[in-house]
Coordinates of C-alpha atoms and ligand atoms in Angstrom, one line a residue:
M1 CA 88.0 43.2 111.5
A2 CA 87.2 46.6 109.6
H3 CA 89.7 48.8 111.1
S4 CA 92.5 46.3 110.3
A5 CA 91.4 46.0 106.5
W6 CA 91.9 49.7 106.7
E7 CA 95.4 49.7 108.0
H8 CA 96.2 46.8 105.7
S9 CA 94.9 49.1 102.7
V10 CA 96.6 52.2 103.4
H11 CA 99.9 50.3 103.6
C12 CA 99.5 48.1 100.5
T13 CA 97.7 49.9 98.1
T14 CA 98.7 53.7 97.7
G15 CA 102.0 53.6 97.7
A16 CA 102.7 56.7 100.0
D17 CA 103.7 55.2 103.6
H18 CA 100.4 56.3 105.4
M19 CA 100.0 56.7 109.1
T20 CA 98.1 54.0 110.2
T21 CA 95.1 54.1 112.4
S22 CA 96.9 52.7 115.5
E23 CA 100.1 54.8 114.8
F24 CA 97.4 57.9 114.4
R25 CA 96.0 56.7 117.7
M26 CA 99.3 56.5 119.4
Y27 CA 100.6 59.8 118.3
G28 CA 97.3 61.5 118.3
R29 CA 97.3 60.9 122.4
Q30 CA 100.9 62.1 122.7
V31 CA 99.9 65.1 120.7
V32 CA 96.8 65.8 123.1
D33 CA 99.1 65.1 126.0
W34 CA 101.7 67.5 124.5
I35 CA 99.0 70.2 124.7
A36 CA 97.9 69.5 128.0
D37 CA 101.3 69.9 129.2
Y38 CA 101.9 73.0 127.3
Y39 CA 98.9 74.5 128.9
N40 CA 100.0 73.4 132.4
H41 CA 103.4 74.8 132.3
I42 CA 102.7 77.8 129.9
E43 CA 102.9 80.3 132.6
E44 CA 106.5 79.5 133.5
R45 CA 107.5 80.9 129.7
S46 CA 108.4 84.2 128.4
V47 CA 105.3 85.6 126.7
H48 CA 106.8 86.4 123.7
A49 CA 109.3 84.7 121.3
R50 CA 112.9 85.8 121.8
V51 CA 114.2 85.0 118.2
R52 CA 115.8 86.6 115.5
P53 CA 114.5 86.6 112.0
N54 CA 115.5 83.2 110.2
E55 CA 116.8 81.7 113.4
I56 CA 114.0 79.0 113.2
R57 CA 114.5 78.3 109.8
D58 CA 118.3 77.9 110.2
G59 CA 117.7 74.9 112.3
L60 CA 115.6 72.9 109.6
P61 CA 116.7 71.4 106.5
E62 CA 116.8 73.5 103.3
E63 CA 115.0 70.9 101.4
I64 CA 112.1 68.6 101.9
P65 CA 113.4 65.0 103.2
Q66 CA 113.7 62.3 100.6
Q67 CA 112.4 59.8 102.8
G68 CA 109.9 60.4 105.5
V69 CA 110.9 61.1 109.0
S70 CA 109.6 59.5 112.1
F71 CA 106.8 61.2 114.2
E72 CA 108.9 61.3 117.3
S73 CA 111.7 63.6 115.3
L74 CA 109.0 65.8 114.6
M75 CA 107.7 66.2 118.0
A76 CA 111.3 66.7 119.0
D77 CA 111.4 69.7 116.4
I78 CA 108.4 71.3 118.0
D79 CA 110.0 71.3 121.5
C80 CA 113.3 72.6 120.1
L81 CA 112.4 74.6 117.0
V82 CA 109.1 75.6 117.1
L83 CA 108.5 76.5 120.8
P84 CA 111.0 79.1 120.9
G85 CA 109.6 80.9 118.1
I86 CA 106.2 81.0 119.7
T87 CA 104.4 84.2 121.0
H88 CA 102.6 82.8 123.7
W89 CA 99.0 84.1 123.0
Q90 CA 97.2 81.8 125.5
H91 CA 99.6 83.0 128.2
P92 CA 97.8 84.2 131.2
R93 CA 99.9 87.6 130.9
F94 CA 99.4 88.2 127.3
F95 CA 97.7 91.8 127.1
G96 CA 98.6 92.7 123.5
Y97 CA 96.4 93.6 120.6
F98 CA 92.8 91.8 121.2
P99 CA 92.8 88.4 122.8
A100 CA 92.6 85.4 120.5
N101 CA 91.4 83.1 123.3
A102 CA 91.2 79.4 122.9
S103 CA 89.5 76.7 125.0
F104 CA 90.1 72.9 125.1
P105 CA 86.2 72.3 123.8
S106 CA 87.0 74.5 120.8
I107 CA 90.3 72.8 120.2
L108 CA 88.7 69.3 120.3
G109 CA 85.9 70.9 117.8
E110 CA 88.9 71.7 115.5
L111 CA 90.5 68.5 115.9
L112 CA 87.2 66.6 114.9
S113 CA 86.9 69.0 112.0
A114 CA 90.3 68.1 110.8
G115 CA 89.4 64.6 111.5
L116 CA 86.2 64.6 109.2
G117 CA 88.1 66.6 106.3
V118 CA 84.9 68.1 105.0
Q119 CA 85.0 70.6 102.3
G120 CA 81.6 72.3 103.1
M121 CA 81.5 74.6 100.0
S122 CA 78.0 73.7 99.0
W123 CA 75.0 72.2 101.2
I124 CA 75.3 69.1 99.1
T125 CA 79.2 68.5 99.7
S126 CA 78.3 67.8 103.4
P127 CA 74.7 69.0 104.5
V128 CA 75.6 69.0 108.2
A129 CA 78.4 71.5 107.7
T130 CA 75.9 74.2 106.5
D131 CA 72.9 73.1 108.6
L132 CA 74.9 73.0 111.7
E133 CA 76.6 76.5 110.9
R134 CA 73.1 78.0 110.3
L135 CA 72.0 76.9 113.6
M136 CA 75.1 78.1 115.3
L137 CA 74.5 81.5 114.1
D138 CA 71.0 81.5 115.2
W139 CA 72.2 80.6 118.7
L140 CA 74.6 83.5 118.5
A141 CA 72.2 86.1 117.1
Q142 CA 69.7 85.1 120.0
L143 CA 72.5 85.0 122.8
L144 CA 73.7 88.4 121.5
D145 CA 70.1 89.7 120.9
L146 CA 71.0 90.8 117.5
P147 CA 67.8 91.6 115.4
Q148 CA 65.4 89.1 114.2
S149 CA 66.1 90.0 110.3
F150 CA 69.5 88.2 110.9
R151 CA 68.1 84.8 111.8
S152 CA 68.3 82.3 108.9
D153 CA 64.4 81.8 108.6
E154 CA 64.3 85.2 107.7
P155 CA 65.4 87.0 104.4
G156 CA 68.9 87.7 106.2
G157 CA 71.1 85.0 108.0
G158 CA 74.6 84.5 109.4
V159 CA 77.6 82.6 108.1
I160 CA 81.2 82.2 109.7
Q161 CA 83.7 84.1 107.9
D162 CA 87.5 83.4 108.4
S163 CA 87.9 87.0 109.9
A164 CA 86.5 90.3 110.1
S165 CA 88.8 91.4 107.0
S166 CA 86.8 89.1 104.9
A167 CA 83.4 90.4 106.4
V168 CA 83.9 93.8 105.3
L169 CA 85.0 92.9 101.9
V170 CA 82.0 90.8 101.3
A171 CA 79.8 93.8 103.0
L172 CA 81.5 96.1 100.5
V173 CA 80.8 93.8 97.6
A174 CA 77.3 93.5 98.6
G175 CA 77.0 97.2 99.2
L176 CA 78.2 97.8 95.5
N177 CA 75.8 95.6 94.1
R178 CA 73.1 97.4 95.6
A179 CA 74.4 100.9 94.8
S180 CA 75.1 100.0 91.3
G181 CA 71.7 98.6 90.9
G182 CA 73.0 94.8 90.5
T183 CA 75.7 95.8 87.7
A184 CA 78.9 96.0 89.5
S185 CA 79.6 92.3 89.7
R186 CA 79.2 92.2 86.1
H187 CA 80.4 95.4 84.6
G188 CA 82.9 96.1 87.5
V189 CA 83.3 99.4 89.5
G190 CA 83.6 101.2 86.0
N191 CA 84.3 105.1 86.6
S192 CA 85.4 104.6 90.2
N193 CA 82.5 106.9 91.4
Y194 CA 82.0 104.5 94.1
T195 CA 82.8 105.8 97.8
V196 CA 83.2 104.0 101.3
Y197 CA 82.8 105.8 104.6
A198 CA 84.4 104.8 108.1
S199 CA 85.7 106.5 111.0
K200 CA 89.5 107.7 111.1
E201 CA 89.6 105.2 114.1
A202 CA 87.9 102.3 112.0
H203 CA 90.2 99.2 111.5
S204 CA 92.7 98.8 108.7
S205 CA 90.7 96.3 107.0
V206 CA 88.2 98.9 105.6
E207 CA 91.1 100.3 103.7
K208 CA 92.2 96.9 102.7
A209 CA 88.4 96.0 101.3
V210 CA 88.4 99.3 99.4
Q211 CA 91.8 98.4 97.6
I212 CA 91.0 94.9 97.0
A213 CA 87.2 95.5 95.6
G214 CA 88.8 98.1 93.3
V215 CA 87.1 101.3 94.8
G216 CA 90.3 103.0 95.2
G217 CA 92.0 104.3 98.2
Q218 CA 90.9 107.9 96.8
N219 CA 87.3 107.0 97.4
L220 CA 87.4 106.0 100.9
R221 CA 86.2 108.7 103.1
L222 CA 87.7 108.6 106.8
V223 CA 85.2 110.7 109.1
P224 CA 86.7 112.5 111.8
T225 CA 85.7 111.4 115.4
S226 CA 84.4 113.4 118.4
S227 CA 87.6 114.3 120.4
G228 CA 86.9 112.5 123.7
T229 CA 84.6 109.6 122.6
L230 CA 86.8 109.0 119.5
A231 CA 83.3 108.0 118.0
M232 CA 82.4 108.8 114.5
R233 CA 80.9 112.3 114.1
S234 CA 77.7 111.3 112.2
D235 CA 77.0 115.0 111.2
L236 CA 80.3 114.7 109.2
L237 CA 79.3 111.6 107.6
E238 CA 76.2 112.8 106.7
A239 CA 77.7 116.0 105.1
A240 CA 80.3 114.0 103.4
I241 CA 77.5 111.4 101.7
R242 CA 75.4 114.4 100.7
S243 CA 78.4 116.1 99.1
D244 CA 79.5 113.3 97.2
I245 CA 76.0 112.5 96.0
A246 CA 75.8 116.1 94.8
A247 CA 78.9 115.7 92.8
G248 CA 77.8 112.7 91.2
M249 CA 79.5 109.9 93.4
A250 CA 77.7 106.8 94.4
P251 CA 78.1 105.9 98.2
A252 CA 78.1 102.3 98.6
L253 CA 79.2 101.4 102.0
V254 CA 79.2 103.0 105.4
V255 CA 81.3 100.9 108.2
G256 CA 80.4 101.8 111.9
T257 CA 82.5 100.4 114.6
V258 CA 81.4 99.0 117.9
G259 CA 84.9 98.7 119.6
T260 CA 87.6 100.2 117.7
T261 CA 90.6 98.5 117.8
S262 CA 92.7 101.4 119.4
T263 CA 90.6 102.2 122.3
T264 CA 87.0 100.5 122.0
A265 CA 85.3 103.7 121.0
V266 CA 81.7 103.1 119.7
D267 CA 80.5 104.8 116.8
P268 CA 76.8 106.3 117.0
I269 CA 75.2 103.3 115.0
R270 CA 71.5 104.3 115.3
E271 CA 72.5 107.8 114.1
I272 CA 74.5 106.6 111.2
G273 CA 72.0 103.9 110.2
Q274 CA 69.2 106.7 109.9
I275 CA 71.6 108.3 107.6
C276 CA 72.2 105.1 105.7
K277 CA 68.5 104.4 105.4
E278 CA 67.7 107.9 104.0
T279 CA 70.6 107.7 101.2
G280 CA 70.2 104.2 100.6
V281 CA 73.7 103.2 101.5
W282 CA 74.9 99.6 103.2
L283 CA 75.7 99.9 106.7
H284 CA 78.1 97.2 108.0
V285 CA 78.7 97.1 111.8
D286 CA 82.1 95.8 112.7
A287 CA 82.2 94.6 116.3
A288 CA 85.0 92.1 115.6
Y289 CA 86.3 92.4 119.3
A290 CA 83.2 94.2 121.2
G291 CA 80.2 92.3 119.9
V292 CA 80.1 89.2 122.0
A293 CA 80.1 91.0 125.1
A294 CA 76.2 91.5 124.4
C295 CA 75.6 88.0 125.6
C296 CA 75.5 89.8 129.1
P297 CA 72.4 91.9 129.4
E298 CA 74.2 95.0 130.9
F299 CA 76.2 95.2 127.7
R300 CA 73.2 94.9 125.3
W301 CA 73.6 99.1 124.8
L302 CA 76.4 98.0 122.3
N303 CA 73.7 96.7 120.3
E304 CA 72.1 100.2 120.1
G305 CA 70.9 101.1 116.4
V306 CA 72.1 97.5 114.9
D307 CA 68.5 96.9 113.7
L308 CA 69.4 99.6 111.2
A309 CA 72.4 97.5 109.8
D310 CA 72.7 95.7 106.5
S311 CA 75.5 93.5 108.1
Y312 CA 77.3 92.9 111.2
C313 CA 80.0 91.0 112.3
T314 CA 81.8 89.9 115.6
N315 CA 84.6 87.5 116.4
P316 CA 84.1 84.5 118.5
H317 CA 87.9 84.1 117.8
K318 CA 88.6 87.0 119.8
W319 CA 87.2 87.1 123.1
F320 CA 84.5 84.3 123.1
L321 CA 86.8 81.0 123.6
T322 CA 86.8 79.7 120.0
N323 CA 89.9 79.2 118.5
F324 CA 91.1 81.1 115.6
D325 CA 89.4 81.2 112.8
C326 CA 85.8 82.1 113.5
D327 CA 84.1 85.6 112.7
A328 CA 80.4 85.5 113.0
F329 CA 78.9 87.5 110.3
W330 CA 75.2 88.4 109.6
V331 CA 73.2 90.2 106.9
A332 CA 69.7 91.5 107.1
D333 CA 68.8 90.6 103.6
R334 CA 71.1 88.2 101.8
R335 CA 70.2 89.0 98.1
D336 CA 72.6 91.6 97.3
M337 CA 75.4 89.7 99.0
I338 CA 74.6 86.3 96.8
N339 CA 74.1 88.6 93.6
A340 CA 77.5 89.6 94.1
L341 CA 79.3 86.9 95.2
S342 CA 77.5 83.7 93.2
V343 CA 78.9 82.0 90.5
M344 CA 77.4 78.8 89.0
P345 CA 79.9 76.7 86.7
E346 CA 78.8 73.4 85.6
Y347 CA 80.8 71.3 88.0
L348 CA 79.2 72.6 91.0
K349 CA 75.7 72.6 89.6
N350 CA 73.3 69.9 91.9
M351 CA 69.6 69.0 92.5
A352 CA 69.7 70.4 96.2
T353 CA 70.7 74.0 94.8
E354 CA 68.4 73.9 92.1
S355 CA 65.6 73.1 94.5
G356 CA 66.4 76.3 96.2
E357 CA 65.5 74.7 99.4
V358 CA 69.1 74.8 100.8
T359 CA 71.8 77.6 101.6
D360 CA 75.0 77.3 99.7
Y361 CA 77.6 79.2 101.9
R362 CA 80.0 79.4 99.0
D363 CA 77.8 82.4 97.6
W364 CA 78.3 84.2 101.1
Q365 CA 82.2 84.5 101.0
I366 CA 85.3 85.0 98.9
P367 CA 86.9 81.6 98.5
L368 CA 84.8 78.6 97.4
G369 CA 86.1 76.1 99.7
R370 CA 85.3 76.4 103.4
R371 CA 86.1 74.3 106.7
F372 CA 83.9 72.7 108.9
R373 CA 84.1 75.6 111.6
A374 CA 80.7 75.4 112.7
L375 CA 81.7 72.2 115.1
K376 CA 84.4 74.3 117.0
L377 CA 81.7 76.9 117.9
W378 CA 79.2 74.3 118.5
F379 CA 81.5 72.7 120.9
T380 CA 82.4 75.9 122.8
L381 CA 78.7 77.5 122.9
S382 CA 77.6 74.0 124.4
W383 CA 80.4 73.3 126.6
Y384 CA 80.3 76.7 128.5
G385 CA 76.5 77.7 127.9
A386 CA 75.3 81.0 128.1
Q387 CA 75.8 81.6 131.7
G388 CA 79.4 80.3 131.4
L389 CA 80.0 82.7 128.4
Q390 CA 78.6 85.5 130.5
A391 CA 81.1 84.7 133.2
H392 CA 84.0 84.8 131.0
I393 CA 82.9 88.3 129.6
R394 CA 82.2 89.6 133.1
H395 CA 85.3 88.2 134.7
H396 CA 87.5 90.2 132.3
V397 CA 85.5 93.2 132.4
A398 CA 85.7 93.4 136.1
L399 CA 89.6 93.0 136.0
A400 CA 90.0 95.7 133.4
Q401 CA 88.0 97.9 135.7
E402 CA 90.0 97.2 138.4
F403 CA 93.3 97.7 136.5
A404 CA 92.2 101.1 135.5
S405 CA 91.3 102.0 139.1
W406 CA 94.9 101.4 139.9
V407 CA 96.4 103.4 137.0
G408 CA 94.0 106.2 137.8
S409 CA 94.9 106.6 141.4
D410 CA 98.7 106.5 140.8
N411 CA 99.4 110.1 139.8
R412 CA 102.5 108.9 137.7
F413 CA 100.0 107.7 135.1
E414 CA 96.8 108.5 133.1
V415 CA 94.2 106.6 131.8
V416 CA 93.6 107.8 128.2
S417 CA 90.3 106.9 127.2
A418 CA 86.9 105.4 128.1
H419 CA 87.4 101.7 128.9
P420 CA 83.8 100.0 129.2
L421 CA 85.0 96.7 128.4
S422 CA 88.2 94.8 128.8
L423 CA 90.9 97.1 126.9
V424 CA 92.5 100.0 129.1
C425 CA 94.7 102.4 127.2
F426 CA 97.1 104.3 129.3
R427 CA 100.2 106.4 129.4
A428 CA 102.7 107.5 131.9
C429 CA 103.4 111.0 132.7
G430 CA 105.9 112.4 130.1
D431 CA 106.4 112.7 126.7
D432 CA 106.2 109.8 123.8
A433 CA 109.9 109.0 124.6
V434 CA 109.0 108.2 128.2
N435 CA 106.3 106.0 127.1
E436 CA 107.8 104.1 124.1
R437 CA 110.8 103.2 126.8
L438 CA 108.3 102.1 129.1
Y439 CA 106.5 100.0 126.5
R440 CA 109.9 98.6 125.2
R441 CA 110.9 97.8 128.7
L442 CA 107.8 95.9 129.6
N443 CA 107.9 93.8 126.6
E444 CA 111.6 92.9 127.0
T445 CA 110.9 91.6 130.5
G446 CA 109.3 88.7 128.7
R447 CA 106.8 88.8 132.0
I448 CA 104.0 90.4 130.1
F449 CA 103.2 91.3 126.7
V450 CA 101.5 94.5 125.7
S451 CA 100.7 96.5 122.4
H452 CA 100.5 100.2 121.9
T453 CA 98.7 102.8 119.8
I454 CA 98.1 106.4 119.1
V455 CA 95.3 108.3 120.7
D456 CA 95.3 112.0 120.1
G457 CA 98.6 111.9 118.4
R458 CA 100.1 110.5 121.7
F459 CA 101.8 107.3 122.4
V460 CA 99.7 105.1 124.4
I461 CA 100.1 101.6 126.1
R462 CA 97.0 99.1 125.6
M463 CA 96.5 96.7 128.2
A464 CA 93.8 94.0 126.6
I465 CA 92.5 91.6 129.4
G466 CA 91.1 88.6 127.7
G467 CA 93.1 85.4 128.3
T468 CA 91.1 82.1 129.0
L469 CA 93.7 81.8 132.0
T470 CA 94.0 85.2 132.9
E471 CA 93.3 85.8 136.6
R472 CA 93.6 88.7 139.2
R473 CA 97.0 87.9 140.2
H474 CA 98.2 88.2 136.4
V475 CA 96.8 91.5 136.3
R476 CA 98.4 92.6 139.6
E477 CA 101.5 91.3 138.5
A478 CA 101.5 93.3 135.4
W479 CA 100.6 96.6 137.5
E480 CA 103.6 96.0 139.9
L481 CA 105.9 95.2 136.7
I482 CA 104.6 98.6 134.8
K483 CA 105.3 100.8 138.3
D484 CA 108.7 99.0 138.1
C485 CA 109.7 99.2 134.6
F486 CA 108.6 103.0 135.1
G487 CA 110.6 103.9 138.3
K488 CA 113.9 102.4 136.3
Ligands
PLP1 N1 87.8 95.1 113.4 C1 88.2 95.4 114.3 C2 87.3 96.7 115.0 C3 89.2 94.8 114.7 O1 89.8 95.2 116.2 C4 89.9 93.7 114.3 C5 91.2 93.2 114.8 O2 91.5 93.5 115.8 C6 89.7 93.6 113.1 C7 88.3 94.1 112.5 C8 90.3 92.5 112.2 O3 90.1 91.4 112.6 P1 90.4 89.9 111.5 O4 91.8 89.8 112.1 O5 89.3 89.0 112.1 O6 90.2 90.4 110.3

């Protein structure tokens, strides 16, 4: 039989002691069972890891074993050494940062992708990896009601990036390409007269992109926000761009944020977009966390003005049940991006590329190699369907609104910013020291995990509700704990 020949060949001809297909079958089942058990009992665990730096490492050999070890011993180490060092992002009482919610269909898609071991850098290297990805990004664009220009049969199109950080870097090099009339990728950023704009509340990945692309931190303009809404002041953006142009600078990129990391503030994208259109500056919209909520018609307002954007991203790996990593990134016109990122060494030339009929996603991202991520996105979107995904978003938004109402009706606490989605920022009455103490106590209990930020110069606790397994009782438990810890 074919499979026994394979078993024979891996043992006898390669030298290395490969795992056979029957061993893979057996251990694979054990691993799937292990994961299912992990989820069945996840709630009993302390949410975050309680280990000292290097504690895990001290339990492992300092050097690679000379002889391979058994799979059983590896799984034993998972239990004894790895699990204690895990902060359980999938725990139903994980309320830190933004969620990175996973789901079983996505995990299985990821497993298949690993099993197929495809490296989908060009269409020719595995056509379905590209074709399925194009379709998934079209599905998603339709589900989120994004502009028609983002569809793959238009001048634009979508691609999966590893992260929103990569997305903004790609947007920046595309913007530099446009601002330089196509010369930046060949001649560099020269006298450093390119400028980038984002609000003071924008994610730090903008600053990082500016550093990597050689624009230089001194050319990043952090535009003030309106007090109250924490949204970018478009009048101040316009003033900054016009004053830079007058001074001989070359504005290359504006980043507008839909759902800032600290508080989910939403920049006025239409006003920003109009300024960008008038001045010819590339507009990238970063909706890393919030964008997926637009699958629900009642949250379509999040897309207001996105038709003016040159690029847009949202992360299914945050709040859309798709395992990390999966950032969905679209451009309205792909030419500047491809001009900026395309290289064509001899060893990558092929007839499909030369025909001009195929998409080569290596020209849409920073690395050359790329994983078959579309599989997990396909499994997730198909398993849940539009209605399942809408229910998922609505569930968390409703929990967050209820949590905010509990906080708001207790005069020992205050909600500090608008909370239209599933993040609630709050603080206890008192100074920063009181709030920092409360925050530390909460996390020390191991019962919940929350993160913090600074809003208007004050320390604030962030309660981000978005776990796949999070139910009302978990949020209620968190609220009781918050009151308890404050009272101590
Ligand atoms: N942009 C925003 C608004 C975010 O909230 C985040 C992360 O929380 C990012 C970008 C960075 O996301 P990633 O980890 O995918 O790079």
